[in-house]
């Protein structure tokens, strides 16, 4: 006999790629997001920044650690694992690496809090001259 | 104030002077992703709004003697919620009463997040322009 005793939930995660010219820091991030310093919503983007920091890993280390057994090269991993924007973002990653920029990959989760859940299910690009964030991989 | 009256349907008090430009300015966003996000938020909130007073006067005033009675009988609002709503209207004379389908905008995520616990008070402050009026009164 099987008895359901709680709501059925569906959690998910969304991959992101961050390219940063120098250390990925909050000051540059908030500038790229486009929110004013005195906005009453800065905390929302602080939470997003923290979620990125908590999960991001250098892209090649991330590949070696999690996907080297699945994909034969880093390039194949980017193109196939990032199913929505992989082909588009691969040249950006390779170009960034040749210029000494930092490239990170990680995942946002819908399990943590309502702020991260929203960003996990949203599809967005954050971009300026110092930072590029691609979080378009949501499948919602 | 946002009050659910049916599955994914809500009544909302929104200041009649609110525009997208004011919403964006009060949110404190200038460009990039935050501007796109708050623009979507405004579009989501204001999508397919129905002015309840106009609806009542035009179609239902011959049938129901007051808007309170209309809300009670037509939309099955509880008496305590009607009292609460009318009190809120009294305190916010520049606000109009609207009703809407919560997901009419077609972007479920932004609609949910706009009125999440994290956002509710701050978003309502902008929708009713409470702070602005309080400041103007001081001047």
CSV table of C-alpha atoms in Angstrom, one decimal:
chain,number,residue,atom,x,y,z
A,1,UNK,CA,0.0,0.0,0.0
A,2,UNK,CA,1.2,3.5,-0.8
A,3,UNK,CA,-0.1,6.6,0.9
A,4,UNK,CA,0.9,10.1,-0.1
A,5,UNK,CA,1.5,12.2,3.0
A,6,UNK,CA,2.7,15.5,1.6
A,7,UNK,CA,2.6,17.7,-1.4
A,8,UNK,CA,4.4,16.5,-4.5
A,9,UNK,CA,7.2,19.0,-5.2
A,10,UNK,CA,9.4,19.5,-8.2
A,11,UNK,CA,12.8,21.0,-7.6
A,12,UNK,CA,15.3,21.9,-10.3
A,13,UNK,CA,18.6,23.7,-11.0
A,14,UNK,CA,19.8,26.0,-13.7
A,15,UNK,CA,23.4,26.2,-15.0
A,16,UNK,CA,25.1,29.5,-15.3
A,17,UNK,CA,28.3,30.7,-16.8
A,18,UNK,CA,30.2,33.8,-15.4
A,19,UNK,CA,33.0,35.5,-17.3
A,20,UNK,CA,34.8,38.1,-15.2
A,21,UNK,CA,37.6,40.5,-16.0
A,22,UNK,CA,39.4,40.2,-12.7
A,23,UNK,CA,37.9,38.8,-9.5
A,24,UNK,CA,34.1,38.4,-9.5
A,25,UNK,CA,33.0,41.0,-6.9
A,26,UNK,CA,29.8,42.5,-5.7
A,27,UNK,CA,30.6,46.1,-6.8
A,28,UNK,CA,31.1,45.1,-10.4
A,29,UNK,CA,28.2,42.8,-10.3
A,30,UNK,CA,25.7,45.3,-9.0
A,31,UNK,CA,26.9,47.8,-11.6
A,32,UNK,CA,26.3,45.2,-14.4
A,33,UNK,CA,22.9,44.4,-13.0
A,34,UNK,CA,21.9,48.0,-13.3
A,35,UNK,CA,20.4,48.6,-9.8
A,36,UNK,CA,21.1,51.9,-8.0
A,37,UNK,CA,23.1,51.7,-4.7
A,38,UNK,CA,20.1,53.2,-2.8
A,39,UNK,CA,17.5,50.9,-4.3
A,40,UNK,CA,15.3,49.1,-1.8
A,41,UNK,CA,15.8,46.0,-3.8
A,42,UNK,CA,19.6,45.7,-3.7
A,43,UNK,CA,19.2,42.8,-1.3
A,44,UNK,CA,17.6,40.7,-4.0
A,45,UNK,CA,20.7,41.0,-6.2
A,46,UNK,CA,22.9,40.5,-3.2
A,47,UNK,CA,21.2,37.2,-2.7
A,48,UNK,CA,21.7,36.3,-6.4
A,49,UNK,CA,25.4,37.3,-6.1
A,50,UNK,CA,25.7,35.1,-3.0
A,51,UNK,CA,24.1,32.2,-4.8
A,52,UNK,CA,26.6,32.5,-7.6
A,53,UNK,CA,29.5,32.7,-5.2
A,54,UNK,CA,28.3,29.7,-3.2
A,55,UNK,CA,28.1,27.4,-6.2
A,56,UNK,CA,30.5,28.7,-8.9
A,57,UNK,CA,33.7,26.8,-9.7
A,58,UNK,CA,36.4,27.6,-12.3
A,59,UNK,CA,35.0,26.2,-15.6
A,60,UNK,CA,37.7,23.8,-16.5
A,61,UNK,CA,37.9,22.4,-12.9
A,62,UNK,CA,34.1,22.1,-13.0
A,63,UNK,CA,34.3,20.0,-16.2
A,64,UNK,CA,37.1,17.8,-14.8
A,65,UNK,CA,35.3,17.2,-11.6
A,66,UNK,CA,31.8,16.6,-12.8
A,67,UNK,CA,31.7,15.9,-16.5
A,68,UNK,CA,35.1,14.6,-17.7
A,69,UNK,CA,33.6,11.1,-17.8
A,70,UNK,CA,30.6,12.2,-19.8
A,71,UNK,CA,32.2,14.4,-22.4
A,72,UNK,CA,35.6,13.8,-24.0
A,73,UNK,CA,36.6,17.5,-24.2
A,74,UNK,CA,35.8,20.7,-22.3
A,75,UNK,CA,34.5,22.2,-25.6
A,76,UNK,CA,32.1,19.3,-26.1
A,77,UNK,CA,30.9,19.7,-22.5
A,78,UNK,CA,30.1,23.4,-23.0
A,79,UNK,CA,28.3,22.9,-26.3
A,80,UNK,CA,26.2,19.9,-25.2
A,81,UNK,CA,25.7,20.4,-21.5
A,82,UNK,CA,24.6,24.0,-21.9
A,83,UNK,CA,21.9,22.9,-24.3
A,84,UNK,CA,20.4,26.3,-24.9
A,85,UNK,CA,23.3,28.7,-25.3
A,86,UNK,CA,26.4,26.4,-25.4
A,87,UNK,CA,27.3,26.9,-29.0
A,88,UNK,CA,26.9,30.6,-28.6
A,89,UNK,CA,28.9,30.9,-25.4
A,90,UNK,CA,31.8,28.6,-26.3
A,91,UNK,CA,33.7,31.1,-28.4
A,92,UNK,CA,33.2,33.7,-25.7
A,93,UNK,CA,34.7,31.4,-23.1
A,94,UNK,CA,37.7,30.5,-25.3
A,95,UNK,CA,38.2,34.1,-26.1
A,96,UNK,CA,38.0,35.1,-22.4
A,97,UNK,CA,40.5,32.5,-21.5
A,98,UNK,CA,43.0,33.8,-24.0
A,99,UNK,CA,42.6,37.2,-22.5
A,100,UNK,CA,43.2,36.0,-19.0
A,101,UNK,CA,39.7,36.5,-17.8
A,102,UNK,CA,38.1,34.2,-15.2
A,103,UNK,CA,35.4,31.7,-16.3
A,104,UNK,CA,33.2,30.0,-13.8
A,105,UNK,CA,30.3,27.6,-14.0
A,106,UNK,CA,27.7,26.6,-11.4
A,107,UNK,CA,24.1,26.0,-10.8
A,108,UNK,CA,21.3,28.0,-9.2
A,109,UNK,CA,18.8,25.8,-7.2
A,110,UNK,CA,15.1,26.2,-6.7
A,111,UNK,CA,15.4,24.5,-3.3
A,112,UNK,CA,17.0,27.3,-1.2
A,113,UNK,CA,14.7,30.3,-0.9
A,114,UNK,CA,12.2,32.3,-2.9
A,115,UNK,CA,14.8,34.7,-4.3
A,116,UNK,CA,17.1,32.0,-5.6
A,117,UNK,CA,14.1,30.0,-6.8
A,118,UNK,CA,12.9,32.9,-8.9
A,119,UNK,CA,16.3,33.5,-10.5
A,120,UNK,CA,16.7,29.7,-11.0
A,121,UNK,CA,13.5,29.7,-13.1
A,122,UNK,CA,14.2,33.0,-14.8
A,123,UNK,CA,16.2,33.3,-18.1
A,124,UNK,CA,18.6,36.2,-18.1
A,125,UNK,CA,21.9,37.7,-19.2
A,126,UNK,CA,23.8,40.2,-17.1
A,127,UNK,CA,26.5,42.1,-19.1
A,128,UNK,CA,28.8,45.0,-19.0
A,129,UNK,CA,32.5,45.6,-19.9
A,130,UNK,CA,33.7,43.7,-16.8
A,131,UNK,CA,31.2,40.9,-16.3
A,132,UNK,CA,29.2,38.5,-18.5
A,133,UNK,CA,26.7,36.2,-16.8
A,134,UNK,CA,24.6,33.7,-18.9
A,135,UNK,CA,21.8,32.1,-17.0
A,136,UNK,CA,19.6,31.2,-19.9
A,137,UNK,CA,19.7,27.4,-19.3
A,138,UNK,CA,16.4,27.1,-17.4
A,139,UNK,CA,14.1,24.5,-18.8
A,140,UNK,CA,10.9,25.9,-17.2
B,1,UNK,CA,-3.4,45.5,-1.0
B,2,UNK,CA,-3.8,42.3,-2.9
B,3,UNK,CA,-6.7,40.0,-2.1
B,4,UNK,CA,-7.3,36.6,-3.7
B,5,UNK,CA,-11.0,36.0,-4.5
B,6,UNK,CA,-10.8,32.8,-6.5
B,7,UNK,CA,-8.2,30.4,-7.9
B,8,UNK,CA,-5.4,32.6,-9.3
B,9,UNK,CA,-7.6,35.7,-9.3
B,10,UNK,CA,-7.0,38.8,-7.2
B,11,UNK,CA,-8.3,42.2,-6.3
B,12,UNK,CA,-5.7,44.9,-6.1
B,13,UNK,CA,-5.5,48.5,-5.0
B,14,UNK,CA,-3.3,50.5,-7.3
B,15,UNK,CA,-2.6,54.3,-7.3
B,16,UNK,CA,-4.3,55.9,-10.3
B,17,UNK,CA,-1.2,58.1,-10.9
B,18,UNK,CA,1.2,55.1,-11.1
B,19,UNK,CA,3.0,54.8,-14.5
B,20,UNK,CA,5.7,52.4,-15.6
B,21,UNK,CA,8.2,55.2,-15.4
B,22,UNK,CA,7.3,55.9,-11.8
B,23,UNK,CA,7.4,52.2,-10.9
B,24,UNK,CA,10.9,51.9,-12.4
B,25,UNK,CA,12.1,55.0,-10.7
B,26,UNK,CA,10.8,54.0,-7.3
B,27,UNK,CA,12.3,50.5,-7.7
B,28,UNK,CA,15.7,52.2,-8.1
B,29,UNK,CA,16.8,50.4,-11.3
B,30,UNK,CA,18.5,52.2,-14.2
B,31,UNK,CA,19.5,49.7,-16.9
B,32,UNK,CA,20.5,46.1,-17.6
B,33,UNK,CA,18.8,43.0,-16.2
B,34,UNK,CA,17.3,44.8,-13.2
B,35,UNK,CA,15.5,47.3,-15.5
B,36,UNK,CA,14.2,44.4,-17.7
B,37,UNK,CA,13.1,42.5,-14.6
B,38,UNK,CA,11.2,45.4,-13.0
B,39,UNK,CA,9.7,46.3,-16.4
B,40,UNK,CA,8.3,42.8,-16.6
B,41,UNK,CA,7.1,43.1,-13.0
B,42,UNK,CA,5.1,46.2,-13.9
B,43,UNK,CA,3.7,44.7,-17.0
B,44,UNK,CA,2.7,41.6,-15.1
B,45,UNK,CA,0.9,43.5,-12.4
B,46,UNK,CA,-1.0,45.8,-14.8
B,47,UNK,CA,-1.8,43.2,-17.4
B,48,UNK,CA,-5.5,42.8,-18.1
B,49,UNK,CA,-6.6,44.9,-15.1
B,50,UNK,CA,-10.4,45.4,-14.8
B,51,UNK,CA,-11.6,48.5,-12.9
B,52,UNK,CA,-14.0,47.0,-10.4
B,53,UNK,CA,-15.8,50.3,-9.7
B,54,UNK,CA,-16.4,50.9,-13.4
B,55,UNK,CA,-17.5,47.3,-13.9
B,56,UNK,CA,-19.9,47.6,-10.9
B,57,UNK,CA,-21.4,50.9,-12.1
B,58,UNK,CA,-21.8,49.9,-15.7
B,59,UNK,CA,-23.1,46.3,-15.4
B,60,UNK,CA,-24.1,45.5,-11.9
B,61,UNK,CA,-25.3,48.6,-10.0
B,62,UNK,CA,-29.0,47.8,-10.9
B,63,UNK,CA,-28.5,44.4,-9.5
B,64,UNK,CA,-26.5,45.1,-6.3
B,65,UNK,CA,-27.2,48.1,-4.1
B,66,UNK,CA,-23.6,48.8,-3.2
B,67,UNK,CA,-20.1,47.8,-4.2
B,68,UNK,CA,-19.8,45.9,-0.9
B,69,UNK,CA,-22.8,43.8,-1.7
B,70,UNK,CA,-21.5,43.3,-5.3
B,71,UNK,CA,-18.1,42.0,-3.9
B,72,UNK,CA,-19.9,39.8,-1.4
B,73,UNK,CA,-22.4,38.2,-3.8
B,74,UNK,CA,-20.6,38.3,-7.1
B,75,UNK,CA,-17.1,37.5,-6.1
B,76,UNK,CA,-17.8,35.7,-2.8
B,77,UNK,CA,-15.5,37.9,-0.7
B,78,UNK,CA,-15.8,37.3,3.0
B,79,UNK,CA,-17.3,40.1,5.0
B,80,UNK,CA,-14.1,40.7,7.0
B,81,UNK,CA,-12.1,41.0,3.8
B,82,UNK,CA,-14.6,43.5,2.3
B,83,UNK,CA,-14.4,45.6,5.5
B,84,UNK,CA,-10.6,45.4,5.3
B,85,UNK,CA,-10.6,46.4,1.7
B,86,UNK,CA,-13.0,49.4,2.2
B,87,UNK,CA,-10.8,50.6,5.1
B,88,UNK,CA,-7.8,50.4,2.8
B,89,UNK,CA,-9.6,52.3,0.1
B,90,UNK,CA,-10.5,55.0,2.6
B,91,UNK,CA,-6.9,55.3,3.6
B,92,UNK,CA,-5.7,55.4,0.0
B,93,UNK,CA,-8.1,57.7,-1.8
B,94,UNK,CA,-5.9,57.9,-4.9
B,95,UNK,CA,-6.1,54.2,-5.4
B,96,UNK,CA,-8.4,52.4,-7.7
B,97,UNK,CA,-9.7,48.9,-7.1
B,98,UNK,CA,-8.9,46.4,-9.8
B,99,UNK,CA,-9.3,42.7,-10.3
B,100,UNK,CA,-7.2,40.5,-12.5
B,101,UNK,CA,-6.2,37.0,-13.4
B,102,UNK,CA,-2.8,36.4,-11.6
B,103,UNK,CA,-1.3,34.7,-14.6
B,104,UNK,CA,-2.7,36.8,-17.4
B,105,UNK,CA,0.8,38.2,-18.3
B,106,UNK,CA,1.9,34.7,-19.3
B,107,UNK,CA,5.1,34.9,-17.2
B,108,UNK,CA,4.3,32.8,-14.2
B,109,UNK,CA,7.6,33.2,-12.5
B,110,UNK,CA,7.7,37.0,-12.4
B,111,UNK,CA,4.0,37.1,-11.3
B,112,UNK,CA,4.7,34.8,-8.4
B,113,UNK,CA,7.9,36.5,-7.3
B,114,UNK,CA,6.3,40.0,-7.4
B,115,UNK,CA,4.0,39.1,-4.6
B,116,UNK,CA,6.2,36.7,-2.8
B,117,UNK,CA,6.8,37.3,1.0
B,118,UNK,CA,10.2,38.8,0.1
B,119,UNK,CA,8.7,41.4,-2.3
B,120,UNK,CA,5.2,42.0,-1.2
B,121,UNK,CA,5.5,45.0,1.2
B,122,UNK,CA,8.0,46.8,-1.0
B,123,UNK,CA,6.0,46.3,-4.2
B,124,UNK,CA,2.7,47.4,-2.5
B,125,UNK,CA,4.4,50.5,-1.3
B,126,UNK,CA,5.2,51.4,-4.9
B,127,UNK,CA,1.8,50.3,-6.3
B,128,UNK,CA,0.0,52.5,-3.8
B,129,UNK,CA,2.6,55.3,-3.9
B,130,UNK,CA,2.2,55.5,-0.2
B,131,UNK,CA,5.7,56.9,0.6
B,132,UNK,CA,5.5,59.5,-2.1
B,133,UNK,CA,2.2,60.9,-0.8
B,134,UNK,CA,3.4,60.9,2.7
B,135,UNK,CA,6.5,62.9,1.7
B,136,UNK,CA,4.4,65.3,-0.4
B,137,UNK,CA,2.1,65.9,2.5
B,138,UNK,CA,5.1,66.8,4.6
B,139,UNK,CA,6.3,69.3,2.1
